Amino acid sequence: MDKNYSILQNEISAAVDGVTPLHMPGHKRRAAPCPGLPYAWDVTETPATDDLHAPAGMLAAAMARTAALWGAKRTWYLVNGSTVGLLAGIRALAGRGGAVAAARNCHKAVYHALELCGLAVRWVVPPWDAAFGVYGSVTPAQMAAALDGTPGAACAVVTSPTYEGVVSDIAGLAAVCHARGVPLLVDEAHGAHFLPLAADHGWRGGAVAAGADLVVQSAHKTLPSLTQTALLHLNGGLVDPAAVERQLDVFETSSPSYLLLASLDACTGWLAAEGPAAFAAWAARLARFDAAAARFQSIRVLCHGADTVQSHPAFFGFDPGKLLLDIGPAGAAALRARGFEPEMVCGQNVLAMTSPCDGEDTLDRLAAVLRAYDAQHAPLPALPPLPAPGESVCTLAAAAAAPAKTVPMAAAAGCTAAEYLWAYPPGVPLLAPGERVTPA
């Protein structure tokens, strides 16, 4: 992709052309010790280049273009990843010392936000999918019960799609929350590609279109934008934009990279110009992979091939761009031997992430490698369910601040956790501070 789709990049270049910088950054757009990096438009905030924390010019226009593409009332560009959007969003909605309802399978950034804000949490534990050993969808009934059991809840937080691709009924969840006057924040870090122009190609159920109040997306995960770039979308009238901006000012860097900002604008421009064709081609590549996967004898691929969403009662929907393979470490090694590096290897599950930017033959080649592996290996046994979280005896913040000691794991049962235990990725805690450690 060698075409420039970023209006913002061109505006940056025009704004600094012929201007001698007596300001940061120190390379002054002249020294380039790392050839290939775009030092010429790595600039700082000036009257000509706008200010991410008080946008009124080119950055405001760029974010408005992105909001229009996703159908959001307001969009903020984020340069510290989805993490900063979750921190700022939860603080803006819940403040300090209140209570929230949150899905247990949230990312560690959500837990850190809850800890920093001293919030009490009513956990919503999604149903377990025994076939692949992953969490299913949070249901509206579960959220209704959690909110009814948490009077005065400041917000509700869910993850959709999950790291493995499981989608929840966001429209149903939003209806439940809004009936109680509670805003819904959706961590859609792995679903930036769920936007209106993709809906006709299999990516339906995006949180913005479904009515969530705040939606955090990592553009860099599945779209052509640089690492650390993310988006925060606002909808409806339950969220005060000024409160969000205040918290972004607290949590986000005061020296945002214009290279990252320009890549977000370029991603928007590329989607507007090439998105429909790119998503159609992506869907076609996945369809060919599905056809090949349907002939596997031993390997299962979650919600692909012979395995369907209907095979998983705990799922409301699924992101077809995620390929969760039950091939274990040996299968991952076979992929690496053929030049493929998976996103994650955890137990029997190996996650392959696809995107609209994969090569035209990438998934065909992957299917061929898996077909050869399938012919030589027996199916793997199902994973046991995760143990249920122990009783919470204090808030995350209280546990993190309490005196603590290290004990052997064999002696930990009955103790209260002072720290998190998780596998990263996906960064979902198995044990959180303040919870009683069970023998399991």
Short mmCIF file of C-alpha atoms in Angstrom, two decimals:
data_model
loop_
_atom_site.label_atom_id
_atom_site.label_comp_id
_atom_site.label_asym_id
_atom_site.label_seq_id
_atom_site.Cartn_x
_atom_site.Cartn_y
_atom_site.Cartn_z
CA MET A 1 0.00 0.00 0.00
CA ASP A 2 2.08 2.93 -1.26
CA LYS A 3 -0.67 5.53 -1.72
CA ASN A 4 -0.97 8.27 0.89
CA TYR A 5 -4.47 8.21 2.38
CA SER A 6 -3.73 10.69 5.18
CA ILE A 7 -5.05 14.22 4.78
CA LEU A 8 -3.48 14.92 8.16
CA GLN A 9 0.01 13.95 7.00
CA ASN A 10 -0.23 16.37 4.09
CA GLU A 11 -1.49 19.11 6.40
CA ILE A 12 1.38 18.50 8.81
CA SER A 13 3.92 18.72 6.01
CA ALA A 14 2.40 21.94 4.70
CA ALA A 15 2.28 23.48 8.19
CA VAL A 16 6.00 22.95 8.88
CA ASP A 17 7.38 23.51 5.36
CA GLY A 18 9.92 26.34 5.44
CA VAL A 19 9.57 26.84 9.22
CA THR A 20 12.71 26.68 11.39
CA PRO A 21 11.79 24.76 14.58
CA LEU A 22 12.90 26.29 17.86
CA HIS A 23 10.98 23.61 19.75
CA MET A 24 10.84 19.85 20.29
CA PRO A 25 11.62 17.23 19.03
CA GLY A 26 15.38 17.41 19.22
CA HIS A 27 16.06 15.99 15.75
CA LYS A 28 14.64 19.28 14.34
CA ARG A 29 13.45 17.37 11.28
CA ARG A 30 17.08 17.34 10.07
CA ALA A 31 18.97 14.58 11.89
CA ALA A 32 17.78 11.10 10.87
CA PRO A 33 19.91 8.55 12.73
CA CYS A 34 17.43 5.81 11.85
CA PRO A 35 16.97 5.95 8.06
CA GLY A 36 13.48 5.19 6.85
CA LEU A 37 11.61 6.81 9.75
CA PRO A 38 9.58 9.92 8.78
CA TYR A 39 11.46 12.50 10.83
CA ALA A 40 10.24 15.26 8.50
CA TRP A 41 6.73 15.17 9.93
CA ASP A 42 7.49 14.13 13.49
CA VAL A 43 6.39 17.45 14.97
CA THR A 44 5.02 18.90 18.20
CA GLU A 45 2.00 21.03 19.10
CA THR A 46 2.12 24.49 17.54
CA PRO A 47 -0.62 26.89 16.42
CA ALA A 48 -0.26 25.44 12.93
CA THR A 49 -0.28 21.75 13.89
CA ASP A 50 -3.09 21.78 16.51
CA ASP A 51 -3.13 20.12 19.95
CA LEU A 52 -4.61 16.67 20.66
CA HIS A 53 -5.66 17.79 24.16
CA ALA A 54 -7.45 20.90 22.86
CA PRO A 55 -8.15 20.15 19.19
CA ALA A 56 -9.54 22.93 17.07
CA GLY A 57 -7.81 22.53 13.71
CA MET A 58 -6.38 19.68 11.68
CA LEU A 59 -6.64 17.10 14.49
CA ALA A 60 -10.26 18.00 15.21
CA ALA A 61 -11.06 17.59 11.51
CA ALA A 62 -9.24 14.24 11.34
CA MET A 63 -11.13 12.85 14.33
CA ALA A 64 -14.42 14.08 12.87
CA ARG A 65 -13.66 12.13 9.67
CA THR A 66 -13.11 8.99 11.71
CA ALA A 67 -16.26 9.50 13.79
CA ALA A 68 -18.30 9.80 10.60
CA LEU A 69 -16.85 6.56 9.19
CA TRP A 70 -17.73 4.59 12.33
CA GLY A 71 -21.03 6.39 12.89
CA ALA A 72 -20.05 7.78 16.31
CA LYS A 73 -21.18 11.05 17.86
CA ARG A 74 -17.59 11.84 18.83
CA THR A 75 -14.23 10.12 18.38
CA TRP A 76 -10.90 10.70 20.10
CA TYR A 77 -7.57 9.54 18.68
CA LEU A 78 -5.50 7.64 21.26
CA VAL A 79 -1.73 7.23 21.10
CA ASN A 80 -1.29 5.12 24.26
CA GLY A 81 -3.34 2.19 23.00
CA SER A 82 -6.74 1.02 24.14
CA THR A 83 -5.33 1.01 27.66
CA VAL A 84 -5.59 4.79 27.96
CA GLY A 85 -9.12 4.76 26.58
CA LEU A 86 -10.21 2.22 29.21
CA LEU A 87 -8.50 4.09 32.04
CA ALA A 88 -9.97 7.43 31.00
CA GLY A 89 -13.40 6.04 30.13
CA ILE A 90 -13.92 4.22 33.43
CA ARG A 91 -12.66 7.19 35.46
CA ALA A 92 -14.93 9.57 33.52
CA LEU A 93 -17.98 7.35 34.07
CA ALA A 94 -17.38 6.13 37.61
CA GLY A 95 -15.15 8.64 39.34
CA ARG A 96 -13.74 7.33 42.60
CA GLY A 97 -15.11 5.03 45.25
CA GLY A 98 -18.35 3.93 43.59
CA ALA A 99 -19.45 0.62 42.14
CA VAL A 100 -19.60 -0.88 38.65
CA ALA A 101 -20.72 -4.09 36.98
CA ALA A 102 -18.03 -5.66 34.81
CA ALA A 103 -17.46 -8.86 32.89
CA ARG A 104 -14.96 -11.13 34.62
CA ASN A 105 -13.08 -11.68 31.33
CA CYS A 106 -12.07 -8.03 30.96
CA HIS A 107 -8.50 -7.10 30.02
CA LYS A 108 -6.05 -6.19 32.77
CA ALA A 109 -6.34 -2.50 31.81
CA VAL A 110 -9.95 -2.57 33.06
CA TYR A 111 -8.82 -4.11 36.34
CA HIS A 112 -6.13 -1.45 36.68
CA ALA A 113 -8.72 1.27 36.12
CA LEU A 114 -10.98 -0.25 38.78
CA GLU A 115 -8.03 -0.45 41.14
CA LEU A 116 -6.87 3.13 40.53
CA CYS A 117 -10.40 4.46 41.04
CA GLY A 118 -11.04 2.44 44.20
CA LEU A 119 -14.20 0.95 42.73
CA ALA A 120 -16.24 -1.94 44.05
CA VAL A 121 -17.08 -4.47 41.35
CA ARG A 122 -19.98 -6.81 40.74
CA TRP A 123 -18.44 -9.40 38.44
CA VAL A 124 -20.42 -10.93 35.59
CA VAL A 125 -18.90 -14.32 34.74
CA PRO A 126 -19.70 -15.33 31.14
CA PRO A 127 -20.72 -18.93 30.48
CA TRP A 128 -17.88 -21.33 29.74
CA ASP A 129 -17.42 -23.02 26.37
CA ALA A 130 -16.07 -26.44 27.27
CA ALA A 131 -15.26 -27.45 23.69
CA PHE A 132 -12.48 -24.87 23.28
CA GLY A 133 -11.92 -23.73 26.85
CA VAL A 134 -12.90 -20.08 26.36
CA TYR A 135 -15.45 -17.73 27.84
CA GLY A 136 -18.73 -17.26 25.96
CA SER A 137 -20.88 -14.15 25.59
CA VAL A 138 -22.12 -11.97 28.43
CA THR A 139 -25.93 -12.13 28.27
CA PRO A 140 -28.38 -9.27 28.82
CA ALA A 141 -30.03 -11.33 31.59
CA GLN A 142 -26.71 -11.63 33.41
CA MET A 143 -26.09 -7.91 33.13
CA ALA A 144 -29.62 -7.09 34.31
CA ALA A 145 -29.11 -9.24 37.41
CA ALA A 146 -25.71 -7.66 38.10
CA LEU A 147 -27.06 -4.12 37.82
CA ASP A 148 -30.12 -4.91 39.91
CA GLY A 149 -27.77 -6.26 42.56
CA THR A 150 -25.57 -3.15 42.41
CA PRO A 151 -27.75 -0.14 43.26
CA GLY A 152 -26.19 3.07 42.03
CA ALA A 153 -23.80 1.35 39.62
CA ALA A 154 -21.90 4.03 37.72
CA CYS A 155 -21.36 1.99 34.55
CA ALA A 156 -21.16 -1.47 33.04
CA VAL A 157 -18.07 -2.81 31.26
CA VAL A 158 -17.83 -5.74 28.83
CA THR A 159 -15.35 -7.04 26.27
CA SER A 160 -16.67 -7.81 22.77
CA PRO A 161 -15.25 -9.35 20.70
CA THR A 162 -13.01 -11.22 23.11
CA TYR A 163 -9.41 -12.04 22.33
CA GLU A 164 -10.59 -15.36 20.88
CA GLY A 165 -13.36 -13.69 18.83
CA VAL A 166 -16.53 -14.22 20.88
CA VAL A 167 -19.10 -11.44 20.39
CA SER A 168 -21.79 -10.46 22.91
CA ASP A 169 -25.25 -9.03 22.26
CA ILE A 170 -24.24 -5.40 22.63
CA ALA A 171 -27.63 -4.05 21.56
CA GLY A 172 -29.31 -6.21 24.21
CA LEU A 173 -26.76 -5.22 26.85
CA ALA A 174 -27.15 -1.53 25.98
CA ALA A 175 -30.94 -1.80 26.30
CA VAL A 176 -30.62 -3.39 29.74
CA CYS A 177 -28.16 -0.72 30.90
CA HIS A 178 -30.07 2.22 29.45
CA ALA A 179 -33.34 1.08 31.02
CA ARG A 180 -31.57 1.60 34.34
CA GLY A 181 -29.85 4.84 33.35
CA VAL A 182 -26.43 3.18 33.34
CA PRO A 183 -23.87 3.85 30.56
CA LEU A 184 -22.26 0.87 28.83
CA LEU A 185 -18.54 0.87 28.05
CA VAL A 186 -17.40 -1.77 25.57
CA ASP A 187 -13.77 -2.83 25.29
CA GLU A 188 -13.76 -3.50 21.55
CA ALA A 189 -9.99 -3.43 21.33
CA HIS A 190 -10.03 -6.49 19.08
CA GLY A 191 -12.96 -5.24 17.00
CA ALA A 192 -11.91 -1.99 15.33
CA HIS A 193 -12.85 -3.66 12.04
CA PHE A 194 -16.51 -3.88 13.15
CA LEU A 195 -17.62 -0.76 11.32
CA PRO A 196 -20.62 -0.10 9.07
CA LEU A 197 -18.83 -0.71 5.76
CA ALA A 198 -17.85 -4.20 6.96
CA ALA A 199 -21.33 -5.27 8.02
CA ASP A 200 -22.28 -6.72 4.64
CA HIS A 201 -19.17 -8.90 4.62
CA GLY A 202 -19.74 -10.77 7.90
CA TRP A 203 -18.64 -8.29 10.58
CA ARG A 204 -21.94 -7.35 12.21
CA GLY A 205 -22.63 -6.42 15.81
CA GLY A 206 -20.15 -3.59 16.26
CA ALA A 207 -20.56 -1.78 19.57
CA VAL A 208 -20.87 1.71 18.08
CA ALA A 209 -23.77 0.76 15.83
CA ALA A 210 -25.32 -1.33 18.62
CA GLY A 211 -25.67 1.67 20.93
CA ALA A 212 -22.84 1.38 23.47
CA ASP A 213 -22.06 4.69 25.15
CA LEU A 214 -18.27 4.49 25.09
CA VAL A 215 -16.36 2.14 22.78
CA VAL A 216 -12.60 1.60 22.88
CA GLN A 217 -10.90 0.10 19.82
CA SER A 218 -7.29 -0.77 19.00
CA ALA A 219 -6.98 0.27 15.38
CA HIS A 220 -3.49 -1.26 15.25
CA LYS A 221 -4.70 -4.77 16.07
CA THR A 222 -6.64 -5.52 12.88
CA LEU A 223 -6.39 -2.41 10.68
CA PRO A 224 -3.47 -0.65 8.93
CA SER A 225 -2.46 1.74 11.71
CA LEU A 226 0.74 1.89 13.75
CA THR A 227 1.16 0.08 17.07
CA GLN A 228 -0.22 2.05 20.06
CA THR A 229 -2.92 3.72 17.97
CA ALA A 230 -6.48 3.36 19.19
CA LEU A 231 -9.89 5.05 19.11
CA LEU A 232 -12.40 6.10 21.73
CA HIS A 233 -15.95 6.57 20.41
CA LEU A 234 -18.82 8.28 22.22
CA ASN A 235 -22.55 7.80 21.59
CA GLY A 236 -25.79 8.96 23.17
CA GLY A 237 -26.32 11.42 25.98
CA LEU A 238 -25.32 9.48 29.12
CA VAL A 239 -21.64 10.45 28.89
CA ASP A 240 -20.22 13.94 29.42
CA PRO A 241 -17.60 14.57 26.69
CA ALA A 242 -15.85 17.12 28.92
CA ALA A 243 -15.36 14.46 31.60
CA VAL A 244 -13.80 12.12 29.04
CA GLU A 245 -11.47 14.86 27.79
CA ARG A 246 -10.44 15.69 31.35
CA GLN A 247 -9.47 12.08 32.02
CA LEU A 248 -7.66 11.70 28.70
CA ASP A 249 -5.65 14.74 29.78
CA VAL A 250 -4.79 12.88 33.00
CA PHE A 251 -3.92 9.47 31.57
CA GLU A 252 -2.62 10.11 28.05
CA THR A 253 0.80 11.46 27.17
CA SER A 254 1.06 15.25 26.89
CA SER A 255 3.44 14.76 23.93
CA PRO A 256 1.42 12.73 21.43
CA SER A 257 3.25 11.42 18.38
CA TYR A 258 2.05 13.01 15.16
CA LEU A 259 3.33 9.95 13.32
CA LEU A 260 0.80 7.86 15.23
CA LEU A 261 -1.94 10.44 14.72
CA ALA A 262 -1.27 10.58 10.99
CA SER A 263 -1.40 6.79 10.78
CA LEU A 264 -4.89 6.84 12.35
CA ASP A 265 -6.02 9.39 9.80
CA ALA A 266 -4.43 7.33 7.03
CA CYS A 267 -6.31 4.27 8.29
CA THR A 268 -9.55 6.25 8.07
CA GLY A 269 -8.71 7.41 4.56
CA TRP A 270 -7.79 3.91 3.44
CA LEU A 271 -11.00 2.45 4.85
CA ALA A 272 -13.12 5.10 3.15
CA ALA A 273 -11.43 4.54 -0.21
CA GLU A 274 -10.51 0.86 -0.18
CA GLY A 275 -12.47 -0.61 2.72
CA PRO A 276 -15.44 -2.16 0.90
CA ALA A 277 -13.22 -3.95 -1.61
CA ALA A 278 -10.69 -4.92 1.07
CA PHE A 279 -13.34 -6.43 3.34
CA ALA A 280 -14.93 -8.29 0.44
CA ALA A 281 -11.53 -9.78 -0.43
CA TRP A 282 -10.88 -10.63 3.25
CA ALA A 283 -14.24 -12.41 3.47
CA ALA A 284 -13.42 -14.35 0.30
CA ARG A 285 -10.06 -15.48 1.70
CA LEU A 286 -11.77 -16.62 4.90
CA ALA A 287 -14.43 -18.47 2.89
CA ARG A 288 -11.73 -20.43 1.08
CA PHE A 289 -10.10 -21.22 4.42
CA ASP A 290 -13.46 -22.39 5.78
CA ALA A 291 -13.91 -24.70 2.83
CA ALA A 292 -10.50 -26.24 3.49
CA ALA A 293 -11.09 -26.44 7.27
CA ALA A 294 -14.35 -28.32 6.71
CA ARG A 295 -12.24 -31.23 5.43
CA PHE A 296 -9.97 -31.43 8.49
CA GLN A 297 -10.35 -34.72 10.36
CA SER A 298 -8.57 -33.97 13.65
CA ILE A 299 -8.04 -30.21 13.83
CA ARG A 300 -10.92 -28.04 14.95
CA VAL A 301 -11.10 -24.30 14.23
CA LEU A 302 -13.46 -22.32 16.43
CA CYS A 303 -16.55 -21.27 14.42
CA HIS A 304 -14.86 -22.17 11.13
CA GLY A 305 -15.17 -25.14 8.82
CA ALA A 306 -17.42 -27.79 10.34
CA ASP A 307 -17.53 -25.88 13.64
CA THR A 308 -20.22 -23.17 13.63
CA VAL A 309 -21.50 -20.49 15.99
CA GLN A 310 -24.59 -22.67 16.48
CA SER A 311 -22.29 -25.39 17.87
CA HIS A 312 -21.60 -23.11 20.85
CA PRO A 313 -24.71 -22.28 22.90
CA ALA A 314 -22.67 -19.86 25.01
CA PHE A 315 -21.92 -17.65 21.97
CA PHE A 316 -24.11 -14.83 20.71
CA GLY A 317 -21.82 -14.23 17.74
CA PHE A 318 -18.26 -14.59 16.53
CA ASP A 319 -15.60 -12.57 14.70
CA PRO A 320 -14.81 -14.53 11.52
CA GLY A 321 -11.39 -12.90 11.35
CA LYS A 322 -10.10 -14.92 14.33
CA LEU A 323 -8.81 -18.46 13.79
CA LEU A 324 -8.55 -20.36 17.09
CA LEU A 325 -6.92 -23.71 16.33
CA ASP A 326 -6.81 -26.64 18.77
CA ILE A 327 -3.36 -27.80 17.68
CA GLY A 328 -1.33 -27.13 20.84
CA PRO A 329 2.39 -26.29 21.03
CA ALA A 330 3.33 -29.03 18.56
CA GLY A 331 0.99 -27.56 15.99
CA ALA A 332 2.36 -24.09 16.66
CA ALA A 333 5.86 -25.44 16.08
CA ALA A 334 4.71 -26.87 12.75
CA LEU A 335 3.37 -23.46 11.75
CA ARG A 336 6.62 -21.76 12.71
CA ALA A 337 8.60 -24.32 10.74
CA ARG A 338 6.64 -23.21 7.67
CA GLY A 339 7.13 -19.50 8.31
CA PHE A 340 3.92 -18.65 10.23
CA GLU A 341 4.10 -16.93 13.63
CA PRO A 342 0.83 -17.22 15.56
CA GLU A 343 -0.53 -14.54 17.86
CA MET A 344 -0.81 -16.80 20.90
CA VAL A 345 -0.09 -20.35 22.07
CA CYS A 346 -1.83 -21.29 25.33
CA GLY A 347 -2.55 -24.88 26.25
CA GLN A 348 -4.17 -26.61 23.31
CA ASN A 349 -5.28 -23.35 21.69
CA VAL A 350 -3.28 -21.49 19.07
CA LEU A 351 -4.65 -18.15 17.88
CA ALA A 352 -4.07 -16.88 14.35
CA MET A 353 -5.23 -13.32 13.75
CA THR A 354 -6.17 -12.29 10.24
CA SER A 355 -6.90 -8.85 8.82
CA PRO A 356 -7.93 -7.14 5.58
CA CYS A 357 -4.22 -6.62 4.92
CA ASP A 358 -3.18 -10.28 4.70
CA GLY A 359 -1.68 -11.46 1.43
CA GLU A 360 -4.08 -12.93 -1.08
CA ASP A 361 -2.63 -16.44 -0.63
CA THR A 362 -1.80 -16.25 3.11
CA LEU A 363 -4.80 -18.22 4.34
CA ASP A 364 -4.55 -20.68 1.45
CA ARG A 365 -0.98 -21.45 2.50
CA LEU A 366 -2.03 -21.70 6.15
CA ALA A 367 -4.77 -24.15 5.22
CA ALA A 368 -2.27 -26.28 3.32
CA VAL A 369 0.08 -26.47 6.31
CA LEU A 370 -2.80 -27.36 8.63
CA ARG A 371 -4.11 -29.97 6.19
CA ALA A 372 -0.73 -31.73 6.22
CA TYR A 373 -0.57 -31.52 10.02
CA ASP A 374 -4.14 -32.77 10.34
CA ALA A 375 -3.34 -35.94 8.42
CA GLN A 376 -0.66 -36.93 10.93
CA HIS A 377 -2.10 -36.03 14.33
CA ALA A 378 -4.97 -37.17 16.54
CA PRO A 379 -7.49 -34.77 18.10
CA LEU A 380 -6.52 -33.12 21.39
CA PRO A 381 -8.63 -33.60 24.53
CA ALA A 382 -10.93 -30.84 25.71
CA LEU A 383 -9.60 -28.37 28.27
CA PRO A 384 -10.99 -28.42 31.82
CA PRO A 385 -13.00 -25.36 32.85
CA LEU A 386 -11.30 -22.52 34.69
CA PRO A 387 -11.89 -22.54 38.44
CA ALA A 388 -14.50 -20.04 39.59
CA PRO A 389 -13.05 -16.87 41.13
CA GLY A 390 -12.79 -16.93 44.91
CA GLU A 391 -14.85 -14.73 47.19
CA SER A 392 -13.89 -11.07 47.03
CA VAL A 393 -13.12 -9.86 50.56
CA CYS A 394 -12.06 -6.30 49.70
CA THR A 395 -11.67 -3.97 46.74
CA LEU A 396 -8.80 -4.22 44.29
CA ALA A 397 -7.42 -0.93 45.60
CA ALA A 398 -7.55 -2.00 49.24
CA ALA A 399 -5.81 -5.28 48.47
CA ALA A 400 -3.10 -3.58 46.43
CA ALA A 401 -2.38 -1.18 49.31
CA ALA A 402 -2.46 -3.79 52.09
CA PRO A 403 0.67 -5.35 53.63
CA ALA A 404 1.54 -8.54 51.77
CA LYS A 405 3.97 -11.43 51.81
CA THR A 406 5.07 -14.11 49.39
CA VAL A 407 4.06 -17.68 50.20
CA PRO A 408 4.57 -20.99 48.37
CA MET A 409 1.68 -21.77 46.07
CA ALA A 410 0.90 -24.90 48.09
CA ALA A 411 0.31 -22.68 51.13
CA ALA A 412 -1.71 -20.01 49.33
CA ALA A 413 -5.16 -21.58 49.68
CA GLY A 414 -7.21 -19.58 52.15
CA CYS A 415 -5.05 -16.48 51.77
CA THR A 416 -6.26 -13.26 50.17
CA ALA A 417 -4.53 -12.43 46.88
CA ALA A 418 -2.39 -9.28 46.90
CA GLU A 419 -1.51 -9.45 43.22
CA TYR A 420 -2.93 -10.54 39.86
CA LEU A 421 -2.38 -13.92 38.25
CA TRP A 422 -2.89 -13.96 34.50
CA ALA A 423 -1.62 -15.26 31.21
CA TYR A 424 -0.65 -12.52 28.82
CA PRO A 425 -1.98 -12.46 26.19
CA PRO A 426 -4.94 -12.19 26.64
CA GLY A 427 -4.31 -10.51 30.01
CA VAL A 428 -7.52 -11.72 31.67
CA PRO A 429 -6.92 -12.37 35.39
CA LEU A 430 -7.44 -15.85 36.77
CA LEU A 431 -7.02 -14.35 40.24
CA ALA A 432 -7.37 -10.71 41.27
CA PRO A 433 -6.26 -8.79 44.36
CA GLY A 434 -8.74 -9.01 47.22
CA GLU A 435 -10.01 -12.48 46.28
CA ARG A 436 -9.75 -15.49 48.56
CA VAL A 437 -7.45 -18.09 47.02
CA THR A 438 -9.26 -21.40 46.66
CA PRO A 439 -7.57 -24.82 46.45
CA ALA A 440 -8.58 -24.97 42.77
#
